[in-house]
mmCIF file of N, CA and C in Angstrom:
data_model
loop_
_atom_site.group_PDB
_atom_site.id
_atom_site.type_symbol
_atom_site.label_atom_id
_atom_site.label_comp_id
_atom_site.label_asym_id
_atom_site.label_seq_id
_atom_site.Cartn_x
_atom_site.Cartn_y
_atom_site.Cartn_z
ATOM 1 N N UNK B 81 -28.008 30.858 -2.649
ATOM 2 C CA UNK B 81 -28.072 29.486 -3.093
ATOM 3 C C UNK B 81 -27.107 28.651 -2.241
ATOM 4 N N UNK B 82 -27.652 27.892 -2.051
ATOM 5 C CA UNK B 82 -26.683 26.670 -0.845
ATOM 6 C C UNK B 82 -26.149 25.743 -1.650
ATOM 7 N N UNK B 83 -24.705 25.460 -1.695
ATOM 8 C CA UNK B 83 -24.159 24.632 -2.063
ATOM 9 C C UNK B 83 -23.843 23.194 -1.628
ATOM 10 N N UNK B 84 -24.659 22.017 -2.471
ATOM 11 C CA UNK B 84 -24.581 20.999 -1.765
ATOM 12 C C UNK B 84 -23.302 20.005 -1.803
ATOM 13 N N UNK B 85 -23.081 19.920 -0.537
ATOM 14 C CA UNK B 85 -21.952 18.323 -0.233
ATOM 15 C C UNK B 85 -22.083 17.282 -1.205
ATOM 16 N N UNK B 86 -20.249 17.343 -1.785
ATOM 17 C CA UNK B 86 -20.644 16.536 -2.297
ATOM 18 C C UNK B 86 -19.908 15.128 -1.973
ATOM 19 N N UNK B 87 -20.523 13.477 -1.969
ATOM 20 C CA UNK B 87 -19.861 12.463 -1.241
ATOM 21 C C UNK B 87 -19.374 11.782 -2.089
ATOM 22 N N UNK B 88 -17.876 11.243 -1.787
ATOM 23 C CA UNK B 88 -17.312 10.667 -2.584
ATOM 24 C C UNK B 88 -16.806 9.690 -2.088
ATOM 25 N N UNK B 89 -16.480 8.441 -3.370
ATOM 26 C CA UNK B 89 -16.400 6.537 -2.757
ATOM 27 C C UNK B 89 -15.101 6.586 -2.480
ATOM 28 N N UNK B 90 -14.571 5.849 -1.917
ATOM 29 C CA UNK B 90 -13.631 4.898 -1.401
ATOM 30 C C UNK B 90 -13.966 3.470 -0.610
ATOM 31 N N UNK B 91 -12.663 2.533 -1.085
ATOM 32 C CA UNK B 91 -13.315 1.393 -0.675
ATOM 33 C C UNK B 91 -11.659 1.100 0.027
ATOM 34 N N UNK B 92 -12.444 0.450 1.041
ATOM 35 C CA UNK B 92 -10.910 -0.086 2.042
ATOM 36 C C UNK B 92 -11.153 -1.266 2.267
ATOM 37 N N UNK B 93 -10.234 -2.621 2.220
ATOM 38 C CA UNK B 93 -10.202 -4.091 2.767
ATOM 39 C C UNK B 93 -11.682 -4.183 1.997
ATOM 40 N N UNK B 94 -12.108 -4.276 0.786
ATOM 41 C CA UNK B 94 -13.157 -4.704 -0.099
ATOM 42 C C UNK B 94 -14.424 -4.283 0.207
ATOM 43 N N UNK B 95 -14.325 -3.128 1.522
ATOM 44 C CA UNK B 95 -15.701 -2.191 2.096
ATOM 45 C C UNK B 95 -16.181 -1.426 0.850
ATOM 46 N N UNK B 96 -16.784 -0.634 0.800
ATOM 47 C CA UNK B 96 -17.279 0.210 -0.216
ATOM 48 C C UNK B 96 -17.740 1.865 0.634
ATOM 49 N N UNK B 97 -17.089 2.864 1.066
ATOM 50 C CA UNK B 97 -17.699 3.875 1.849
ATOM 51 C C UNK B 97 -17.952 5.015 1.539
ATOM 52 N N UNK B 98 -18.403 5.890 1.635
ATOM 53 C CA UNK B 98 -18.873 7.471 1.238
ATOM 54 C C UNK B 98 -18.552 8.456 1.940
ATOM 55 N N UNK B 99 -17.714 9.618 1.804
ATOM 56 C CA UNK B 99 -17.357 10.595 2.748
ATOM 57 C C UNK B 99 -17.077 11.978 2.220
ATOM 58 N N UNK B 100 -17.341 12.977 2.921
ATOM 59 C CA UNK B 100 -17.077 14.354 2.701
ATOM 60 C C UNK B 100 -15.764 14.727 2.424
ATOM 61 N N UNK B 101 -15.306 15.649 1.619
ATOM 62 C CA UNK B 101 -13.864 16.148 1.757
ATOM 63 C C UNK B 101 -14.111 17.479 2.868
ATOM 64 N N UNK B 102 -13.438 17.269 3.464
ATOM 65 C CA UNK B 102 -13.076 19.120 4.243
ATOM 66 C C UNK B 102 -13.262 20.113 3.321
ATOM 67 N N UNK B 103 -12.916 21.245 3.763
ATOM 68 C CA UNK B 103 -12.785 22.593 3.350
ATOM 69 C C UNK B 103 -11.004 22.220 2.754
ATOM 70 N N UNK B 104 -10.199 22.327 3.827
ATOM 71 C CA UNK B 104 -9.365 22.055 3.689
ATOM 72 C C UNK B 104 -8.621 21.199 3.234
ATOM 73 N N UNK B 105 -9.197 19.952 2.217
ATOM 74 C CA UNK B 105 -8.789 19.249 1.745
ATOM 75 C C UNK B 105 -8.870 19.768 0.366
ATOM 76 N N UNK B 106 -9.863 20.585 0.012
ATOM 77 C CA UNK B 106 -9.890 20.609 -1.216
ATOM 78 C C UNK B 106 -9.031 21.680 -1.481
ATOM 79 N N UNK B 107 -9.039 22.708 -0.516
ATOM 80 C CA UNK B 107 -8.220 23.728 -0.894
ATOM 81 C C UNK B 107 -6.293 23.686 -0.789
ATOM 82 N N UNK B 108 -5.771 22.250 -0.782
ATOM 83 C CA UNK B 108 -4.746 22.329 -0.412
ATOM 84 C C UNK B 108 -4.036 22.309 -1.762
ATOM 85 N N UNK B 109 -2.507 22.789 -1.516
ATOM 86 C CA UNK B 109 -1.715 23.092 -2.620
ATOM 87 C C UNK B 109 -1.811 21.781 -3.546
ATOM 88 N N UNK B 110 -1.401 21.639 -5.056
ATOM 89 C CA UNK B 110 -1.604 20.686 -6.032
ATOM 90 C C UNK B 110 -0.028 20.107 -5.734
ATOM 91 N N UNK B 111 0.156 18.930 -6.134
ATOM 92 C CA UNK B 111 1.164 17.454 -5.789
ATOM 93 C C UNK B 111 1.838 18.191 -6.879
ATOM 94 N N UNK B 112 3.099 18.704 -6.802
ATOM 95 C CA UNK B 112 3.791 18.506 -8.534
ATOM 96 C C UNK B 112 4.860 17.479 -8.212
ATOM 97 N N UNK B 113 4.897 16.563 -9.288
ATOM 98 C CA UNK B 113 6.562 15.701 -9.256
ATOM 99 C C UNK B 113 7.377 16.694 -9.498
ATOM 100 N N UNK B 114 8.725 16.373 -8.614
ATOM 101 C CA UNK B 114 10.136 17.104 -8.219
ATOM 102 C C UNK B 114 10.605 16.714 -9.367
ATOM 103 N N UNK B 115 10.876 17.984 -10.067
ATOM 104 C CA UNK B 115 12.163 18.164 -10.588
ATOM 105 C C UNK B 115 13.437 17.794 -10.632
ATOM 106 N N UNK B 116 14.113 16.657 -11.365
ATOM 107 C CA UNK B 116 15.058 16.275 -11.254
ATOM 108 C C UNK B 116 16.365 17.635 -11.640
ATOM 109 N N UNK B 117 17.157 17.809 -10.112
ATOM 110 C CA UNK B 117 18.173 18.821 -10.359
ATOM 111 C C UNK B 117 17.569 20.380 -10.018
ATOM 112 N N UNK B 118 16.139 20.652 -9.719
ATOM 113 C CA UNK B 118 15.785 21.796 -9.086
ATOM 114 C C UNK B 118 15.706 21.286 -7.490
ATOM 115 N N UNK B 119 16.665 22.634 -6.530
ATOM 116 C CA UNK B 119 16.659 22.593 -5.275
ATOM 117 C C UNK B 119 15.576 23.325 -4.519
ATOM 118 N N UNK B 120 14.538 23.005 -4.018
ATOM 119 C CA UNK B 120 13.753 24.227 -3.652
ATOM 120 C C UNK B 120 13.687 23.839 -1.942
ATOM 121 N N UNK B 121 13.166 24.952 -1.617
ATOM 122 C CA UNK B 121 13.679 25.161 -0.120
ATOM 123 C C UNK B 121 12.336 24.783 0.835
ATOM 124 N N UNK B 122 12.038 23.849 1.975
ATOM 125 C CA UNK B 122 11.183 22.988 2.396
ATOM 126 C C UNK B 122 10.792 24.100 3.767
ATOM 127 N N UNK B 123 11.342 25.070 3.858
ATOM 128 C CA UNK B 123 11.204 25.900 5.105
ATOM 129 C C UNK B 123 11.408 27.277 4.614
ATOM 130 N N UNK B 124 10.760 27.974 4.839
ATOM 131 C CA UNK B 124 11.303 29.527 4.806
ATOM 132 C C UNK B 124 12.800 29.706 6.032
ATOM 133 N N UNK B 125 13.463 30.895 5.575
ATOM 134 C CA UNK B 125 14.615 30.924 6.233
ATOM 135 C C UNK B 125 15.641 32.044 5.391
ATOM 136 N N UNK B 126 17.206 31.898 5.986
ATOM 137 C CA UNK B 126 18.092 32.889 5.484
ATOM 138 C C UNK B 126 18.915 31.905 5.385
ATOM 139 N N UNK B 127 19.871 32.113 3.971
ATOM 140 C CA UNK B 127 21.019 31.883 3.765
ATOM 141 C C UNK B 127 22.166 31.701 4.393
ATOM 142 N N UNK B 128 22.670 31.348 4.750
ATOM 143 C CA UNK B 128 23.998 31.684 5.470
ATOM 144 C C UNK B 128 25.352 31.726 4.675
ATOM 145 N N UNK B 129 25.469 30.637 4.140
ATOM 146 C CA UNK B 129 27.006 30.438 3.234
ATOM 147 C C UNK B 129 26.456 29.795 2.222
ATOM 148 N N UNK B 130 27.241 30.612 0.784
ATOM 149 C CA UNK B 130 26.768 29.653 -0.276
ATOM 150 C C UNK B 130 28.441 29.656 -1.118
ATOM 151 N N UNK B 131 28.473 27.959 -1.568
ATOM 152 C CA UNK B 131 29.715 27.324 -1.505
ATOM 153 C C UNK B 131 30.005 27.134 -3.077
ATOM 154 N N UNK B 132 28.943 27.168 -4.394
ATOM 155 C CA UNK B 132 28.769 27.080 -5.570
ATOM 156 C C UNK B 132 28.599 28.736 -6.015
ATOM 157 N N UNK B 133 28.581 28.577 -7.158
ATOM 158 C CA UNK B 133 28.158 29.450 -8.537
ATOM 159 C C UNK B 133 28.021 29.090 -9.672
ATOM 160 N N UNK B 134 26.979 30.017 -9.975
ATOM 161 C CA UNK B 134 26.519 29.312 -11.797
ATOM 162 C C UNK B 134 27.930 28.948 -12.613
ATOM 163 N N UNK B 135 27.316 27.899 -12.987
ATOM 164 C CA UNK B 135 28.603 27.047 -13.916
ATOM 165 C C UNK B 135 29.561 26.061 -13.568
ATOM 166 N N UNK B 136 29.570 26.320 -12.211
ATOM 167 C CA UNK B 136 30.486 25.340 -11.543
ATOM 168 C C UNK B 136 29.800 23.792 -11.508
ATOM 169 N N UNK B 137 30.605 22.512 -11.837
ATOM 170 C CA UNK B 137 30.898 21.541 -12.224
ATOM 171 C C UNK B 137 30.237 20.666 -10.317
ATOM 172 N N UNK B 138 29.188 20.503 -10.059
ATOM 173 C CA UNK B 138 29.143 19.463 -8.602
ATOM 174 C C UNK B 138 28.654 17.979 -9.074
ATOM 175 N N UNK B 139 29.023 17.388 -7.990
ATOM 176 C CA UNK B 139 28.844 15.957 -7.855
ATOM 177 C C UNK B 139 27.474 15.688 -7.231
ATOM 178 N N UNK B 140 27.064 14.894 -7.108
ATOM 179 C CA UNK B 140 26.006 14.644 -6.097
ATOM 180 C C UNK B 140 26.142 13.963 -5.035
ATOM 181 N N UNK B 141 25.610 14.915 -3.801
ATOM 182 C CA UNK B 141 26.224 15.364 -2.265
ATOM 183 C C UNK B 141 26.859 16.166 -1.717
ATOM 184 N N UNK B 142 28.017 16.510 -2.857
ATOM 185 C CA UNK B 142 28.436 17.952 -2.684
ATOM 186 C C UNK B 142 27.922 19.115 -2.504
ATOM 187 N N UNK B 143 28.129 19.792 -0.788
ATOM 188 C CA UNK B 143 27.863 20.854 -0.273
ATOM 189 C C UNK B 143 27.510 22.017 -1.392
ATOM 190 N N UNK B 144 26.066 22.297 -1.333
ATOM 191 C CA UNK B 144 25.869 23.514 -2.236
ATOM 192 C C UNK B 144 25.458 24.915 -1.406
ATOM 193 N N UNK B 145 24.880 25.023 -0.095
ATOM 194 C CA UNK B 145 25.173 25.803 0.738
ATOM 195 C C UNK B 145 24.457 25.504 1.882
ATOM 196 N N UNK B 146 24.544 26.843 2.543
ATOM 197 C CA UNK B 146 23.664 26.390 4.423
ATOM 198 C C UNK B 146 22.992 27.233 4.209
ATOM 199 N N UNK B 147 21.808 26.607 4.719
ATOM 200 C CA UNK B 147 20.250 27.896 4.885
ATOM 201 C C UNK B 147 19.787 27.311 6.686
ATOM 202 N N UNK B 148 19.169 28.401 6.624
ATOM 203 C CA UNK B 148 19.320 28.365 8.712
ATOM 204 C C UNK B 148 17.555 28.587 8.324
ATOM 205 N N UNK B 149 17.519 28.084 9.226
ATOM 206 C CA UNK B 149 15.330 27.486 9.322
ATOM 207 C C UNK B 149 14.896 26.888 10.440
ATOM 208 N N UNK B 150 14.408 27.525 11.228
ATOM 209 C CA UNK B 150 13.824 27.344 12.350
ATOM 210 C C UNK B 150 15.049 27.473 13.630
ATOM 211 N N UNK B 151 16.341 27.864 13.615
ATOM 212 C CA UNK B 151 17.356 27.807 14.217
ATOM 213 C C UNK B 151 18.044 26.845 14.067
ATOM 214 N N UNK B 152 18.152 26.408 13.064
ATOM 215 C CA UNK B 152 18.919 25.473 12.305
ATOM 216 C C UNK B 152 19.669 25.487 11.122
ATOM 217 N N UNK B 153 20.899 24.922 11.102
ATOM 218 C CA UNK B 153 21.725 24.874 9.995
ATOM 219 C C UNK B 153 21.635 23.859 9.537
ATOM 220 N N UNK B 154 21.009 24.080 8.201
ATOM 221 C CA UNK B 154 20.884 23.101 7.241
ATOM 222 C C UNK B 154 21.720 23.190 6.023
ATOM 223 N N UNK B 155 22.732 21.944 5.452
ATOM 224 C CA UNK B 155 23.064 21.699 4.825
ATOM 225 C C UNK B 155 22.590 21.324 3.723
ATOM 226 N N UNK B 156 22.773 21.843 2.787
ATOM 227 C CA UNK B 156 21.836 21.141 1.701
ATOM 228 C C UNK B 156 22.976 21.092 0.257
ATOM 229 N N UNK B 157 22.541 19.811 -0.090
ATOM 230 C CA UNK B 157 23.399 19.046 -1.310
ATOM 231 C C UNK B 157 23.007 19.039 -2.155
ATOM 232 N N UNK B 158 23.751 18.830 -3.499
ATOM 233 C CA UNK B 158 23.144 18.500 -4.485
ATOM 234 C C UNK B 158 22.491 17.007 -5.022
ATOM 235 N N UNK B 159 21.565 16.900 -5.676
ATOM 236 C CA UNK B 159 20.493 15.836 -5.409
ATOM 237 C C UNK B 159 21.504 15.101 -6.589
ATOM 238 N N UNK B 160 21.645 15.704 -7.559
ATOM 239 C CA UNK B 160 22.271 14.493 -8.556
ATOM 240 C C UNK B 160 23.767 15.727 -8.981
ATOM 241 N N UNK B 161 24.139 14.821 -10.115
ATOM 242 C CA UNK B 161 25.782 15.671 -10.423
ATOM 243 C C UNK B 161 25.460 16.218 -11.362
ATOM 244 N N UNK B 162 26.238 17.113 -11.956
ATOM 245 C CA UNK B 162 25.818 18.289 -13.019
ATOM 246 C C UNK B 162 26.376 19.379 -13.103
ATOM 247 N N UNK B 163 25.979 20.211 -13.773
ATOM 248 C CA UNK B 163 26.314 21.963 -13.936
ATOM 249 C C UNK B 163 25.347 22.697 -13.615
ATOM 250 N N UNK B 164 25.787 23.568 -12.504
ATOM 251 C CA UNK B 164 24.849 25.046 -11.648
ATOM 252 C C UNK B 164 24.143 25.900 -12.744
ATOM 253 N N UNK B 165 23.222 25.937 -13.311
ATOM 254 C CA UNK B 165 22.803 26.178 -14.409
ATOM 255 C C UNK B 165 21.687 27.811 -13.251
ATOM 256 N N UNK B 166 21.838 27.557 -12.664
ATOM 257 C CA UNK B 166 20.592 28.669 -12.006
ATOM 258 C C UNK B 166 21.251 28.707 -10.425
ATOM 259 N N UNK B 167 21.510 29.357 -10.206
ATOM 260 C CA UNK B 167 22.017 29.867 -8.472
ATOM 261 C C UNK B 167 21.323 31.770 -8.234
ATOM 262 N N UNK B 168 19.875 30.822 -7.511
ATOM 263 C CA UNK B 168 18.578 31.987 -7.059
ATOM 264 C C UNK B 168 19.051 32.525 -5.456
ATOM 265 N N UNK B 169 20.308 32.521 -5.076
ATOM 266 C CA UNK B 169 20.182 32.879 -3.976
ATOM 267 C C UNK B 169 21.446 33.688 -3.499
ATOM 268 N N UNK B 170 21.636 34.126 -2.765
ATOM 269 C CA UNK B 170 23.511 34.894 -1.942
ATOM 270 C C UNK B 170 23.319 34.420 -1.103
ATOM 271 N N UNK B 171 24.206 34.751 0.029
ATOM 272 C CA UNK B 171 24.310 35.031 1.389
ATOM 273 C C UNK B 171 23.713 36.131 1.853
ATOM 274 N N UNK B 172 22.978 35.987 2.628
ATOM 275 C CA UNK B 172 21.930 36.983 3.644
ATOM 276 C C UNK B 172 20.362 36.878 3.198
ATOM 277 N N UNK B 173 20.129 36.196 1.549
ATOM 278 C CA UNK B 173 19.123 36.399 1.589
ATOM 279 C C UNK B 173 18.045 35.292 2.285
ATOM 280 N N UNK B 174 16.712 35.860 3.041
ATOM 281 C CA UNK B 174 15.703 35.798 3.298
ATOM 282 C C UNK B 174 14.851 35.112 2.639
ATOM 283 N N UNK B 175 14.906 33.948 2.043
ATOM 284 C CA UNK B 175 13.603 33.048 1.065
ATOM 285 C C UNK B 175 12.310 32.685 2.101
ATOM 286 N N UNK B 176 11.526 31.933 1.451
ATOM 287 C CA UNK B 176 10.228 31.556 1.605
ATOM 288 C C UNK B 176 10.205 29.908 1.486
ATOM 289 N N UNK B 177 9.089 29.762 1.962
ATOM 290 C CA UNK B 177 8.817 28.082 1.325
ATOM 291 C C UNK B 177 8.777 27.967 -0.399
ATOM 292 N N UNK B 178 9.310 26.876 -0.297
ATOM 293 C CA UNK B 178 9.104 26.724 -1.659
ATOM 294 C C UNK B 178 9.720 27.260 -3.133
ATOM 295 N N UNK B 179 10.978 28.101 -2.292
ATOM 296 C CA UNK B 179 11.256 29.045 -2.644
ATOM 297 C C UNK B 179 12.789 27.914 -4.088
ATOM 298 N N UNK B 180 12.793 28.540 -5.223
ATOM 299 C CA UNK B 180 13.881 27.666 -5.822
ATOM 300 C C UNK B 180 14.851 27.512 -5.726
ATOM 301 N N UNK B 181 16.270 27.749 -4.838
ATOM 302 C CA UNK B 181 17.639 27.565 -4.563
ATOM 303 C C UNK B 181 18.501 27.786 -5.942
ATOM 304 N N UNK B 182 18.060 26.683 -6.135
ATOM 305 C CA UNK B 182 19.594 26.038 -7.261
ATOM 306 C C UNK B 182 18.764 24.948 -8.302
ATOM 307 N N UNK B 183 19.352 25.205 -9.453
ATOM 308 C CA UNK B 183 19.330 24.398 -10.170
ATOM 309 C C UNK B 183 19.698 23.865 -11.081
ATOM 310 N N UNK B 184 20.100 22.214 -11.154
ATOM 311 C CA UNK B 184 21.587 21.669 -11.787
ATOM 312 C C UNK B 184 20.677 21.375 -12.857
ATOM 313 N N UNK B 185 21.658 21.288 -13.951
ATOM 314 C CA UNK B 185 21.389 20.479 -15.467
ATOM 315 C C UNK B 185 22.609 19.613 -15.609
ATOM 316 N N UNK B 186 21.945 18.326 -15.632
ATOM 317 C CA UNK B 186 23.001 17.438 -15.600
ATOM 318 C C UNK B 186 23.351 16.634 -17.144
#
């Protein structure tokens, strides 16, 4: 059984038009809104230094550790101020995209 295309509207500058989605459009990951106070990691990569621990008291901006990604040292802060309520990571480890870091409860 052949599955038919299906076309869908959009209208631009008061046009009215019809178009296919890709393959790849439909199959792409779902939008979630960010978590206020979850850190998740935008690159796969390794740890390098981590400067917090659960419970400890940060500000927002304050150094929470370095993760190295693509040959890079990245610094990464805390987004707002709070308490380390979740620290998913050490030094040496190996994450993924997407992967959760840290996460403050403020």
């Amino acid at each position: 059984m052949e599955k038919k295309e299906e076309l869908v509207d959009f209208v631009v500058t008061a046009r009215k038009y019809k178009t296919l989605l890709t393959t790849k459009y439909k199959n792409r990951p779902v939008w979630r809104k960010p978590v206020e106070g979850e850190v998740i990691s935008t690159l796969p990569g390794t740890i390098l230094r981590v400067e917090v621990k659960e419970g400890d008291r940060v500000e927002e901006g304050q150094l929470l550790l370095i993760h190295e990604a693509i040959k890079m040292q990245n610094r990464i802060v805390a987004p707002v101020a709070g308490t380390i309520q979740v620290m998913n990571v050490t030094e040496g480890d190996k994450i993924g995209k997407n992967h959760l870091m840290v996460k403050i409860k403020n």
